[in-house]
C-alpha cells in the first residue's frame, strides 16, 4: 500500500505555540472557512493537523503563522514513491540507496534530510511504512514484496530472517564513555571477532591509548577507537556515520584505508561523510540526498564518486533533471598572499609554552587586517594551545602576544549544559543579538531562526556548532578564533559558515584564525596559513603565517600526500598513493596544486 503525494505539509511541533497565537492557521485557512477539515486540532497534542489531501497549497497558513512552524512543500516529480513517513505533517523519505558487496557507498547531503533514517532502515531498526504512517508494519513482508526483483529484496529478506549482520559506528562518539567503561584494550579485545586487532591498532595509531580508560580519551581518540571497534566486529554490512570528525588529515586517510579494507574483503560498506576530500578517497559510488531538511529527503540514483560530488557542488542532478541549489559552490584560486605585505592587526614574538610533558614553540608572526589565517597539522601538537595563547586564555612561558587586541574565541569542544532555550543563550552570550546585522548576516544564513525556541541541551552536534559560531561572531572583536568550526556541519553548512565568517571579518576590518582539518574548507576560506609540526603529545612547532600554497606543500610533503584540483569544479582531490598523478607531483615538489 503506497501513498503518493505531490504536496506535503510539515509542522514543526517545537515551534508551534497555539496558546500564544490562538490557531491563526485555522482561522485564516480558506478550506476551513468553506467548512472543510483542511486543518483540525489534534486531541492529544492540541496542535494543528493539516490534511494534505484537502490542502490547496495557498500558503496563507505559512504566512500567518507567527512562529514559522508550518511549511507547505511541493514535491519534485523525481521524488517517486515514499519509503517512510514518521507521521502526519512529519518528515518523509523517498528512495533507498542500492547496496553492493565489495564496495564503499557514500551518502552526501545536508543534515536533517534522511541519512540517519536510511541507516535505521538498512540496519533493521526501522521497518518502512511506505507513507502509510497510520498502519506501521510489524514485519518485513510488505518491504520484501515492494522490492521484488531488486537487490534490496534479497537484502531485506535475509535481514528479516537473521541471515545477515549489520554493524554500525554511531555519529556522536563523544557519548561512548557514558556507555562503555574500562580500558581501550579491553573493549577492542572483546569485539575482536575478525582477528584484525594488530592491523587496526597500527593503522589507526592506537598503540599509545590501549592502556587508557575510555573517559580519558580526546574526541579524535574516541573516533579512532569507535572505527576500530566497528571494523573488528564480524558483519556483512557496515555503516559509518561521520567517521572523520575530530581526525586530522593523516588520520582521515588512515581511516579511509581501514574502512576500505572491509570492502576489499567483500563486505558492503555505507558511509555518511561531509568532508568532500575524504568522501572522494573513500567511496566507490555515492548517492546524493536532496530535499528540505526536516521536511523530506530524496535519494538520487547511484553516481560515480567524482561525477556525483561535482553534481552536488554544481547544484544540478542531470539524470533526475532536478536543481538542488540555486547557485553552484565556486572554488576560487586566489593568488598567493605576500608573507610580509599588509597592515598588521596583531603580532607576537617567538613563543614557548612548556607544560612539563608537552612543549610548544611558535615562530614570530603577524596577522593582517581583513584576512583569514588557517592553522593545520596533526592532532596533539599544539594548535589549540596556540589559539589559547593568542586568545589570552593561556599565558606563554616565554615570549609576548599583542595583548591590546580584542579577541572572540570559539573553543574546540562545545559544552551544552546551558539551562534554557537558544534564544536565552543568545540573549546572554551574543552582544549583538536582536540587531538587524546579526539577524541578516549571522542568524539567517546559519539557520538559527529555526531553533530559537529549542532547549540548548536538546541540540544536535551541528546545531550546537552553528550556535557557537554565531555567538562568537556576535562579539565586537578584532580577531575571531575558531577551533574546528566544521565538526558536525554538513557540506552546505561548512561553506555557508565560511562565507559568514569572511563577510563579518571584512565588514569589521578584523581578522580570523581558524584551526581545522577539512582541506576543502581550508582551501575555500584561507588567505594565508600556518603549519604545525612535531610529535603528538610531546612537542609541537608552529610556522609563521605564510601563503597557502607554500604552507600546504610543507604540510602535505611531511605527510607524503598529494592533492590535485578537479578540472571542472576546482575543488581539492586527494591522489591515490603511488598513482601517476601522485608520482608526477612529488617529482615536481608540488604536493598541493593551485591549478592544473
Coordinates of C-alpha atoms in Angstrom, one line a residue, residues 100-103 236 261-268:
X100 CA 26.6 -3.9 -3.4
X101 CA 29.1 -6.3 -1.9
X102 CA 32.7 -5.3 -2.0
X103 CA 32.1 -1.6 -2.4
X236 CA 28.1 -8.4 6.4
X261 CA 39.8 -2.9 3.8
X262 CA 36.3 -4.1 4.6
X263 CA 35.2 -3.7 1.0
X264 CA 38.4 -5.4 -0.2
X265 CA 37.3 -8.4 1.8
X266 CA 33.9 -8.5 0.1
X267 CA 31.9 -6.6 2.8
X268 CA 29.3 -3.9 1.9

